[in-house]
XYZ file of C-alpha atoms in Angstrom:
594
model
C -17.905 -35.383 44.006
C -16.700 -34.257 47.724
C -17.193 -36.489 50.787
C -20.496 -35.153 50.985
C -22.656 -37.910 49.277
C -20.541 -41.090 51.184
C -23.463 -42.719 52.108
C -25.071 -43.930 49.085
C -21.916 -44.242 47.240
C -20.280 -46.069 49.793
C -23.350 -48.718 50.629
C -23.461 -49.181 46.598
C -19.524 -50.181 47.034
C -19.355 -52.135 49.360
C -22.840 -54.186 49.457
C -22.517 -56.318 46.773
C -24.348 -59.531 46.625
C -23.345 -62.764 48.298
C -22.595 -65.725 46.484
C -25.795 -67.134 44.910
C -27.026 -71.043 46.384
C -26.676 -73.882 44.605
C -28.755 -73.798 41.559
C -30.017 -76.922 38.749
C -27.059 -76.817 36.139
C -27.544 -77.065 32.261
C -29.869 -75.485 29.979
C -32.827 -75.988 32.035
C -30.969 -74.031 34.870
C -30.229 -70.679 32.343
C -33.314 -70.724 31.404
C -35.000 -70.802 34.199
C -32.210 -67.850 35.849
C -33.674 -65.529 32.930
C -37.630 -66.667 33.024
C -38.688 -64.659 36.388
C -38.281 -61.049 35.669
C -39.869 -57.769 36.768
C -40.646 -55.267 34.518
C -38.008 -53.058 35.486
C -35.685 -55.669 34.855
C -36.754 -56.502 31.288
C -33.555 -57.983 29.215
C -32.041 -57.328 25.974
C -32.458 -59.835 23.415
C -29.852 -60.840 20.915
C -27.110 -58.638 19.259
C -27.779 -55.878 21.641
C -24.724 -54.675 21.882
C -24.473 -54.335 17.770
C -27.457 -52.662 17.693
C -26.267 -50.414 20.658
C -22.937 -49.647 18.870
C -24.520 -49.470 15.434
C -26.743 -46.438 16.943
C -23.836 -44.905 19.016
C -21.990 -44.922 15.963
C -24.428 -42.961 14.123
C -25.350 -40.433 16.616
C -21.444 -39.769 17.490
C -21.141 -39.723 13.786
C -23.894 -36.506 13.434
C -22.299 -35.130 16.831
C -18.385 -35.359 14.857
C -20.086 -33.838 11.681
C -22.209 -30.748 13.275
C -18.689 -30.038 15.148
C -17.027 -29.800 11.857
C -19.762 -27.457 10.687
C -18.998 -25.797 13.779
C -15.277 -25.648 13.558
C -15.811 -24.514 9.759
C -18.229 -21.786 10.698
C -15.709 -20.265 13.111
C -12.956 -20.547 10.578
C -14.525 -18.955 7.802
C -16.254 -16.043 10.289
C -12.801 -15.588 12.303
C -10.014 -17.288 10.449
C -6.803 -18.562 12.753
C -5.738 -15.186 13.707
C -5.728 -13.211 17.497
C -9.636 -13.813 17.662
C -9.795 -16.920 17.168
C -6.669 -17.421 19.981
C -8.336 -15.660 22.354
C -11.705 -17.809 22.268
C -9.730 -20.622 22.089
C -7.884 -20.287 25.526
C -11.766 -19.781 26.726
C -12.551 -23.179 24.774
C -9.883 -25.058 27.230
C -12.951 -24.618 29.895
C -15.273 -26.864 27.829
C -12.870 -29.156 26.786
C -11.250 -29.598 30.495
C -15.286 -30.082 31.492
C -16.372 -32.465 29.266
C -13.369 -35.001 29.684
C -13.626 -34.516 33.394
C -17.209 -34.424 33.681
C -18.646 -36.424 30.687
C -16.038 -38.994 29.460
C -13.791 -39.650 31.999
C -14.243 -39.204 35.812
C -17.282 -39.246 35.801
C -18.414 -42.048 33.701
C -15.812 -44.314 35.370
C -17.083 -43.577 38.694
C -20.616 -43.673 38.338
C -21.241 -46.186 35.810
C -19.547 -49.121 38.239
C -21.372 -47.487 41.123
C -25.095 -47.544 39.355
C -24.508 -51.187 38.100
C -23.498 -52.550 41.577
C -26.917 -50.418 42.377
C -28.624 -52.296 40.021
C -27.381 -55.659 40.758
C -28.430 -55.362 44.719
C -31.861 -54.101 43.671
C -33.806 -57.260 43.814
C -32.358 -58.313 46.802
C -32.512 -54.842 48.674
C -35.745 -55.326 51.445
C -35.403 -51.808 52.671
C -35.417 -49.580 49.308
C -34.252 -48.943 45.793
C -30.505 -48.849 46.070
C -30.502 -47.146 42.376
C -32.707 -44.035 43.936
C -30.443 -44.060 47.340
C -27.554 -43.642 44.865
C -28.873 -40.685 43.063
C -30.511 -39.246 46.961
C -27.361 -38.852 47.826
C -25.339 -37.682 45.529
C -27.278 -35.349 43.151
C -27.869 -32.938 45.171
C -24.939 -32.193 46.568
C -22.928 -32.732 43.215
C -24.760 -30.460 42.073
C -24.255 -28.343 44.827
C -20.548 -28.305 44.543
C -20.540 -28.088 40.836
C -22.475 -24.948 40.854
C -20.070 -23.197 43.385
C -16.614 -24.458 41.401
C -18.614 -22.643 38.503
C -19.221 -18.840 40.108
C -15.730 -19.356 41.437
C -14.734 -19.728 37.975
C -16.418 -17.199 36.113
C -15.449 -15.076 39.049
C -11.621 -15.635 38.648
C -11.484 -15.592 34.759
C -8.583 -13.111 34.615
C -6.661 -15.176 36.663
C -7.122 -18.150 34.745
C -6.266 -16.757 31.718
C -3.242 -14.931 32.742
C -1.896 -18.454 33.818
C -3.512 -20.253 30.965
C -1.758 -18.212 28.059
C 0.586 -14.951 29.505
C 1.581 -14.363 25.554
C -1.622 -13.940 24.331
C -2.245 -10.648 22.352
C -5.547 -9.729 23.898
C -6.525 -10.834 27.002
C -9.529 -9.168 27.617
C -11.437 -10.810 24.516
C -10.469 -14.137 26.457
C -11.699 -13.098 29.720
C -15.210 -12.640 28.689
C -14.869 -15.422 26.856
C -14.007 -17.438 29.650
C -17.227 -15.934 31.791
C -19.017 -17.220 28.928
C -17.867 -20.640 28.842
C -17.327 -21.224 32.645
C -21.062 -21.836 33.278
C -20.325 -25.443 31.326
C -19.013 -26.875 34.551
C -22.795 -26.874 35.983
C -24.282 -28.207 32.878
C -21.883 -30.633 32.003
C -21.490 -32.315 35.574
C -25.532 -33.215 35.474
C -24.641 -34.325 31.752
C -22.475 -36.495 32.477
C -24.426 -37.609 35.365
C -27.663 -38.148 33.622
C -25.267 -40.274 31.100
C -23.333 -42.689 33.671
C -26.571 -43.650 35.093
C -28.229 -44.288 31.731
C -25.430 -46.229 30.225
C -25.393 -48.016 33.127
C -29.212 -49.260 32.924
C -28.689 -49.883 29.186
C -29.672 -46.739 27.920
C -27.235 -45.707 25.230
C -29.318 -43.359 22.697
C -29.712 -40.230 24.707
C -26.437 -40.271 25.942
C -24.906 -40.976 22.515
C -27.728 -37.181 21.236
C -25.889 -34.917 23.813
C -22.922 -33.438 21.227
C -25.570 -33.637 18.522
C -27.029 -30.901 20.640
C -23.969 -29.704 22.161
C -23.005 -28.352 18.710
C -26.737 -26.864 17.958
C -26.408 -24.934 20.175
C -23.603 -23.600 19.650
C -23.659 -23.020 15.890
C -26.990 -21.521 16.469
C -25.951 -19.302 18.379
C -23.080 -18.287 16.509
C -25.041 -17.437 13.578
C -27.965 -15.748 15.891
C -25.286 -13.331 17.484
C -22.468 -12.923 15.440
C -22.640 -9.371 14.468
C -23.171 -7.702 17.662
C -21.082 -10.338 19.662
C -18.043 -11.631 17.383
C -16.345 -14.400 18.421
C -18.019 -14.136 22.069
C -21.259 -15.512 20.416
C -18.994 -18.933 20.060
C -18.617 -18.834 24.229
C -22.298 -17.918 24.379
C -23.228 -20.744 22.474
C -20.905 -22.998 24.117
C -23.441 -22.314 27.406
C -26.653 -22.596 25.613
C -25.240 -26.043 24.205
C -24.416 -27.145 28.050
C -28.159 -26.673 28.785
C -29.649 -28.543 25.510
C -27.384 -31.304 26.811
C -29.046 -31.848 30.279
C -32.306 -31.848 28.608
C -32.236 -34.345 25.948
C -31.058 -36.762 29.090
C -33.397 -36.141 31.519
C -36.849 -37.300 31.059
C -34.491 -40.325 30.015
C -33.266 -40.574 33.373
C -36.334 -39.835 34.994
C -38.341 -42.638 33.381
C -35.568 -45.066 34.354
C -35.772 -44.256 37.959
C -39.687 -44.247 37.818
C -39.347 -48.297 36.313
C -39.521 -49.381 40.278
C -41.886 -48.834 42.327
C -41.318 -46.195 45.146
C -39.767 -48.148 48.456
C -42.171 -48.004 51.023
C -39.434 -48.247 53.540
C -36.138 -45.440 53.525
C -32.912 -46.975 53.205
C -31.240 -47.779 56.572
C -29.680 -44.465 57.522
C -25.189 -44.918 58.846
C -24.100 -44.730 62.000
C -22.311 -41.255 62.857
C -19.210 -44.336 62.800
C -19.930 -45.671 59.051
C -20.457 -42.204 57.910
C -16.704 -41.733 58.966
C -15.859 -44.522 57.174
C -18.010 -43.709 54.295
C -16.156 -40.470 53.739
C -12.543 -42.426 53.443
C -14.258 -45.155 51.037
C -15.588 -42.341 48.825
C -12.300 -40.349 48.925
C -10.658 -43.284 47.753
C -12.837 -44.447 44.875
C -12.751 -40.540 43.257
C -9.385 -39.003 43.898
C -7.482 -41.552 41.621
C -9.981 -41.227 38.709
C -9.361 -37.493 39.252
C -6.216 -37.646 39.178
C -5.871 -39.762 35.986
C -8.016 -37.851 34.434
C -6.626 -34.080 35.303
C -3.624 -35.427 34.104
C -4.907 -36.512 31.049
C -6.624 -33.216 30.010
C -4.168 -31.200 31.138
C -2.282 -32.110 27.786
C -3.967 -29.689 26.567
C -3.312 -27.036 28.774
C 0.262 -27.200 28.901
C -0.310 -27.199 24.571
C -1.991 -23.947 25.035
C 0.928 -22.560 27.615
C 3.701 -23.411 25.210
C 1.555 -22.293 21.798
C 0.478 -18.727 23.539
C 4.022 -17.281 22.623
C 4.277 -18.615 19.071
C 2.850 -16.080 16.322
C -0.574 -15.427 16.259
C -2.832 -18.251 15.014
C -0.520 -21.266 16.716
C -2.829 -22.333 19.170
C -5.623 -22.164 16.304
C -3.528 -24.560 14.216
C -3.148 -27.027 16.724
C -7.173 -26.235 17.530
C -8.305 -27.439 14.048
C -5.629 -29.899 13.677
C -6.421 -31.480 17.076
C -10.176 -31.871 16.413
C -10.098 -33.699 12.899
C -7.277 -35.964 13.870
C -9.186 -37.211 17.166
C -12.310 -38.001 14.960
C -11.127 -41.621 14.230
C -10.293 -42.070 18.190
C -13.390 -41.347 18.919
C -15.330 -43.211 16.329
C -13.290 -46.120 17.792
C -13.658 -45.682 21.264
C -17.401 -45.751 21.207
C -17.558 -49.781 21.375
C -15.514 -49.329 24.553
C -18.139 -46.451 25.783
C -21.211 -49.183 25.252
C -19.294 -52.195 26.481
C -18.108 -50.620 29.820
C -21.456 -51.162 31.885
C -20.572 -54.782 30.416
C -17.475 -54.960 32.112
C -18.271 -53.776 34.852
C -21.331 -56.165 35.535
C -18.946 -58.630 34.720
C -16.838 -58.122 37.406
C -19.486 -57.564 39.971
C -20.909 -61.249 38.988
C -17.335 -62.833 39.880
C -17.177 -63.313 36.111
C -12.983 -62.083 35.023
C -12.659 -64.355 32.245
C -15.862 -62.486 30.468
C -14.471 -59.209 31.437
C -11.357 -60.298 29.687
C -12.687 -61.329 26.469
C -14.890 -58.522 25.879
C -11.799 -55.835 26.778
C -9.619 -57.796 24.192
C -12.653 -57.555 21.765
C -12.536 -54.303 22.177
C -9.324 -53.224 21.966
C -8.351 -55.183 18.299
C -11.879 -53.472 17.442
C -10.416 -50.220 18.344
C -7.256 -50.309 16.936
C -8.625 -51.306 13.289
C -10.481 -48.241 13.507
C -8.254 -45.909 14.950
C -5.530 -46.863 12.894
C -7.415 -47.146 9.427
C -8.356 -43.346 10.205
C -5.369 -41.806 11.650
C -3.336 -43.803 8.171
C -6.153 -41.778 5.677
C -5.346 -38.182 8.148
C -1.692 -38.467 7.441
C -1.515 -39.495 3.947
C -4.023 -36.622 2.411
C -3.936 -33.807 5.802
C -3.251 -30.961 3.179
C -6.578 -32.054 1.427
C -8.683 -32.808 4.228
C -7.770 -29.031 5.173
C -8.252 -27.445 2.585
C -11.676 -29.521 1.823
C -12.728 -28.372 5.438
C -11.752 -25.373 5.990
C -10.113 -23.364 3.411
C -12.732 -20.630 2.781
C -13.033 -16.981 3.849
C -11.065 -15.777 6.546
C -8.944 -19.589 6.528
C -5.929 -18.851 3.923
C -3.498 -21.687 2.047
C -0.996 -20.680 4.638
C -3.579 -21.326 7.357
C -4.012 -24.989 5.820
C -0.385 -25.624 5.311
C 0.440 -24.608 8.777
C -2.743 -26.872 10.238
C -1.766 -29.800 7.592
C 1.732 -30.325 9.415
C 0.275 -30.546 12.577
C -2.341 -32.416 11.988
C -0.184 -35.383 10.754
C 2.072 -35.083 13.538
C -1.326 -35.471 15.805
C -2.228 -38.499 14.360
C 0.642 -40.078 15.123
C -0.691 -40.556 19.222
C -3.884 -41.849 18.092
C -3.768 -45.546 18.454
C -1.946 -44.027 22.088
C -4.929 -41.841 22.384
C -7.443 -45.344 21.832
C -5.272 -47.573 23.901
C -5.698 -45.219 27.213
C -9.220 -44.771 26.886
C -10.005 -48.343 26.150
C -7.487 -49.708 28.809
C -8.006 -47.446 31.858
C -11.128 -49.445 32.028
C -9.638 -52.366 32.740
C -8.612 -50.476 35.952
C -11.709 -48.520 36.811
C -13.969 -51.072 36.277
C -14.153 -52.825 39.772
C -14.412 -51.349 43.041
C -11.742 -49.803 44.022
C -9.784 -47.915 41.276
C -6.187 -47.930 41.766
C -3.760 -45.009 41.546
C -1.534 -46.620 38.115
C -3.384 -44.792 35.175
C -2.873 -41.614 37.073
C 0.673 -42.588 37.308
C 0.906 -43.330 34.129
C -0.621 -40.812 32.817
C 1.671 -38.412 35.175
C 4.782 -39.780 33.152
C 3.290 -39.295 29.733
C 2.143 -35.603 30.867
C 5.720 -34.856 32.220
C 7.068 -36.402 28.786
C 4.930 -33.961 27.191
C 5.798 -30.876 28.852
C 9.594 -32.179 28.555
C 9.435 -32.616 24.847
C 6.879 -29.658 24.203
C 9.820 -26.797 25.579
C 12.517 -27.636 23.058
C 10.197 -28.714 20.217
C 8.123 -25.114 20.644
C 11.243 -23.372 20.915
C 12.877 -25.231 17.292
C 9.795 -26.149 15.599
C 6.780 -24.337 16.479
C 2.958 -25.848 16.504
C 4.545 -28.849 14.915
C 7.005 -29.762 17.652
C 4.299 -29.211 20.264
C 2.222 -31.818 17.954
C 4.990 -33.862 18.275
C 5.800 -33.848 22.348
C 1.912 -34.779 22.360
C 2.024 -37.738 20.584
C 5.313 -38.924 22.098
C 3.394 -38.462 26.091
C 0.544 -39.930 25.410
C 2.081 -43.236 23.702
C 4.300 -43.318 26.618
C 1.362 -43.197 29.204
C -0.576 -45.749 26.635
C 2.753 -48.545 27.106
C 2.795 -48.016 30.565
C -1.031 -49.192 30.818
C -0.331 -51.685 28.667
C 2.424 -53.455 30.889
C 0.298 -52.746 33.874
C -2.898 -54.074 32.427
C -2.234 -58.286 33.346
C -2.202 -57.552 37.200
C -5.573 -55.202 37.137
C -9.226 -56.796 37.708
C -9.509 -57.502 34.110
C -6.363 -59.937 33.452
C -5.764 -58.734 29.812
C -2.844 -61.009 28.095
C -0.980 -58.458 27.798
C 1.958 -60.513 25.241
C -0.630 -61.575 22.928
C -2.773 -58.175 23.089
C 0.883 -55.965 22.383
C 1.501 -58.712 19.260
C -1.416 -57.906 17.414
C -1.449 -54.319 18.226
C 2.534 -53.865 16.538
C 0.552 -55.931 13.628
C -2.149 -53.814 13.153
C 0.388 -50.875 13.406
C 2.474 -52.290 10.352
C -0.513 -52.887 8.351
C -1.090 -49.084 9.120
C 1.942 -47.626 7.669
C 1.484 -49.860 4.665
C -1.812 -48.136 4.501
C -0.561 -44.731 4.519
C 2.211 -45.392 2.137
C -0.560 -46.719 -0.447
C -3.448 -43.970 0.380
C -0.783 -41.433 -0.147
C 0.815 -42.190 -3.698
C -3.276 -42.158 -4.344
C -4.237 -38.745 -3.963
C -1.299 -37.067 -5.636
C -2.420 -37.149 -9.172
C -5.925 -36.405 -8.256
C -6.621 -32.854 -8.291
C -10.438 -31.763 -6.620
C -9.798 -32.413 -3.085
C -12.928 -34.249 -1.862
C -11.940 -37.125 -4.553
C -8.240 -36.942 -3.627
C -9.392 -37.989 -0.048
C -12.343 -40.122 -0.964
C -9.726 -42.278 -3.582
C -6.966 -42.250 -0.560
C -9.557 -43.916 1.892
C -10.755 -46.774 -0.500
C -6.828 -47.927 -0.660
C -6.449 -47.047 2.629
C -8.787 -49.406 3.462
C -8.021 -51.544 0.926
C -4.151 -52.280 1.792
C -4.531 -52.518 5.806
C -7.779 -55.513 4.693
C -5.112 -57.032 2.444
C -2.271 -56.754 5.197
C -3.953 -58.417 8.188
C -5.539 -60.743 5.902
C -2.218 -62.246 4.574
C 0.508 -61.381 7.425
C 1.554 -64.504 9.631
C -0.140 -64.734 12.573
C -2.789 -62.280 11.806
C -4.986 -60.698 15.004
C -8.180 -62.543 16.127
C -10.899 -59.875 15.292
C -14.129 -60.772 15.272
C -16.837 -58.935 14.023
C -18.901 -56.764 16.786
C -22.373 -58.480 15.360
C -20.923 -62.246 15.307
C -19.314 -61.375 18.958
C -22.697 -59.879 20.063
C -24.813 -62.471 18.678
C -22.641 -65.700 19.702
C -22.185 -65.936 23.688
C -19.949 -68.355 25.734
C -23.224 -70.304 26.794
C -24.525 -70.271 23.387
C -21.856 -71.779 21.696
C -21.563 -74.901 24.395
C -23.892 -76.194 27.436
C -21.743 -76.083 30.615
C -21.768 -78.816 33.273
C -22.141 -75.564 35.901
C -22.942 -72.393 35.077
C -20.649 -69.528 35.844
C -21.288 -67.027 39.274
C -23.250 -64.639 36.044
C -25.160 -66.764 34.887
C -25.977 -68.640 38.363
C -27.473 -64.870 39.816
C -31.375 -64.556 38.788
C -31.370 -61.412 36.541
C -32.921 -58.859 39.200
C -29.151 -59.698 41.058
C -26.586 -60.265 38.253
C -27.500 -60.111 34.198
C -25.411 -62.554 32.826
C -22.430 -61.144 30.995
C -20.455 -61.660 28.025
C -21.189 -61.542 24.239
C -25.387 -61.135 24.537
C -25.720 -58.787 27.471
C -28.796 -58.478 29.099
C -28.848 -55.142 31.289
C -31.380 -53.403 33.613
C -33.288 -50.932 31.098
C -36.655 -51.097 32.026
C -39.642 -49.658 30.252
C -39.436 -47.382 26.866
């Protein structure tokens, strides 16, 4: 991700195709843009996006269920005491990894810079621009991946000293931290292997890789506990990293294999563009960088202000913190399938697609986010308890985690809103430097708020000065969101949103005078969720001025050219498919043979 691979990246950028010539308009015109097709470029058929979701869903779905197991096996093994801390602070490797690396900077890099790829393919004479792309940037990824890694490993005591100076035993952590450092390899070519399949339409081994993530490590964990201790949790948090790459690759490698092999190389820069190339690149990666460093390092400045608190803070906010997010990431895996979508909007000319589907998404998101974060708060004693509450994991353990975890859930529809809007930013070609901004001011709110509300009220307060940051970086992309690539109506969005959020704490209200008269705790959560559900349905069907969401399926199935016959068709669907797929709804993408 240094200046080193500029070439590729940069001709990807920056040669992307002219305006198609004048084509035969009406139906006889779209069908004939879709009838000549290689097999490389075969096309999705109808409602592929549901489909795509609806298997996303339930592969993120095993992926959020093994990491319970996961978090339940190291709570009943190790409880929430000075163990458990000290792997912990080695866990903020993984986690800093896998947002930078797999979700985040990665992701919105790559996946605009594969689908330009894609869309010059047909009309590159002088090579695959897909395998130029990955020629030059692999390698030396790779490369500098691999050194950031033994630099890591090699400073662990370092790190941890400035990660958590409280903590009661350091050393545990350090090896801990050796253990888990090897991640940054791994998870770079993970979350390269899943950019460039998400980007050709590939969604199903990209949606395995936490399935196997957490394999891995609970395997591990139950393979090495006894001689190990909690160190066999770090161990297993490499073996994981590996089992990642692999159920990605020959994935990856059949995609690229879908074109023939160029007979001609690529045309090779000019010591001048090369230059040139360097500045391009620099500028398309630092501000994704940026935005996301800043975002993750909510986390570490968490850990800082937990690592003076009594032993078993930071493992509060640990178990609190990964239940809560489960509903933000159920709902953010629409956005995760539609983002190729977007982004071969925008490279067809095509904003006013772009839009829709980003409004889609974000009403889509909300329900989701909001329906689960309203069932955390009103039973977060039960779902504890339920969870973890066995072995070493005491009542005072799941009173202490309850609190927080309610607090938590608070900055999930903030959580949703920036990873569903910074899209709207990172989507075209040259991502601009606002999310990090904006992120910037929600991390400095955090750290603000965090000091004082350590200092008075513990793991709670730090909860707290999360949820406040990260809403405050989610309004600020919010306001900022109508001038970006991807004019989102920004009024109209931010009115259903404070809708949705009202039919939420009606929600809550209702799941929570459910559970208390039910005693066993998985029915005392199952009843909440029913009215949960129940009461936010019932709200947003009968408030004035309900928000427009349609269903993903009806959306998928029904496109803008399906539902009238233009006089002209628009610059996506005018671009034969081996250019441009045409974009909206029914998105036909690049995925070649299975």
């Amino acid at each position: 991700m240094l200046p080193g691979p500029a070439g590729a990246v940069t001709e990807a950028v920056r040669g992307l195709p002219q305006a198609p010539p004048a084509r035969p308009t009406g139906r006889r015109a779209h069908a004939r843009g879709r009838a000549p097709r290689s097999k490389g470029d075969r096309t999705q058929g109808r409602g592929f996006l549901a489909k795509a979701a609806a298997v996303t869903a339930a592969l993120t779905a095993l992926g959020a269920l093994l990491g319970l197991v996961r978090d339940q096996i190291l709570a009943g093994y190790f409880g929430a005491g000075a163990e458990t801390d000290a792997f912990l602070v080695a866990w903020t490797v993984p986690e800093f990894a896998s947002t930078l690396l797999i979700e985040d900077a990665m992701a919105l890099i790559l996946v605009p810079a594969f689908s330009r790829a894609l869309a010059r393919r047909s009309g590159s004479l002088s090579g695959d621009p897909v395998r130029a792309l990955v020629r030059g940037t692999l390698p030396r990824l790779t490369l500098t991946v691999g050194g950031a890694a033994a630099l890591l490993v090699a400073a662990a005591p370092l790190l941890v000293s400035a990660l958590a100076p409280g903590l009661p035993d350091p050393g545990l952590a350090v090896d801990c931290t050796r253990l888990t450092g090897t991640c940054v390899l791994s998870f770079a070519l993970v979350g390269y292997c899943s950019a460039a399949l998400r980007a050709h339409g590939c969604f199903v081994p990209p949606a395995t890789i936490y399935v196997a993530y957490n394999i891995g490590i609970i395997g591990t964990i139950l393979l090495l506990r006894q001689p190990w201790g909690v160190r066999s949790a770090a161990a297993g948090v490499a073996v994981g990293g590996v089992l990642m790459v692999l159920v990605q690759a020959p994935s990856l490698l059949r995609e690229l294999r879908t074109r023939p092999v160029p007979t001609r190389e690529p045309r090779t820069l000019a010591p001048g563009d090369a230059g040139e190339g360097r500045i391009v690149l620099l500028g398309l990666i630092a501000p994704v960088v940026a935005f996301s460093l800043c975002r993750q390092s909510q986390t570490l400045i968490e850990r800082f202000l937990a690592s003076p608190l009594p032993a078993g803070a930071i493992s509060h906010l640990n178990y609190a913190q990964k239940v809560a997010q489960m509903p933000m990431i159920l709902s953010l895996m629409l956005c995760t399938v539609s983002f190729p979508v977007v982004a071969r909007a925008l490279a067809a000319g095509d904003a006013e697609a772009a839009r829709r589907r980003v409004e889609r998404d974000l009403l889509l998101a909300a329900v989701v986010v909001l329906v689960g974060a309203s069932t955390v708060i009103a039973t977060a004693p039960r779902i504890v308890e339920l969870l973890f509450e066995r072995g070493e994991f005491s009542a005072a353990d799941t009173t202490a985690t309850a609190a927080v975890m309610r607090v938590y859930a608070l900055g999930l529809l903030g959580q949703t809103m920036v990873g569903a809007l910074v899209r709207c930013y990172f989507s075209a070609a040259r991502p601009l430097w606002y999310p990090a901004a904006a992120m910037a001011a929600g991390l400095a709110t955090t750290a603000a708020a965090g000091v004082p509300g350590a200092h008075y009220w513990g793991a709670v307060g730090i909860a707290a000065a999360n949820a406040l940051g990260i809403t405050v970086s989610a309004v600020l992309l919010l306001r900022g969101a109508h001038r970006q690539a991807v004019p989102v109506q920004v009024d109209r969005l931010g009115g259903g949103l404070l809708r949705l959020a009202a039919a939420g704490a009606w929600a809550t209200g209702a799941g929570w005078l459910c559970q208390l008269a039910i005693g066993p705790a998985a029915l005392a959560v199952a009843v909440a969720c029913l009215a949960v559900c129940g009461v936010f349905l019932l709200f947003i069907a009968c408030a004035v001025k309900a928000p427009e969401i349609p269903p993903l399926p009806r959306s998928a199935r029904r496109t803008p050219h399906a539902r009238r016959h233009r006089a002209a068709p628009s610059a996506a669907e005018a671009a034969p498919v081996g250019e441009t797929a045409p974009v909206g709804g029914d998105v036909p993408l690049d995925h070649g043979r299975r």
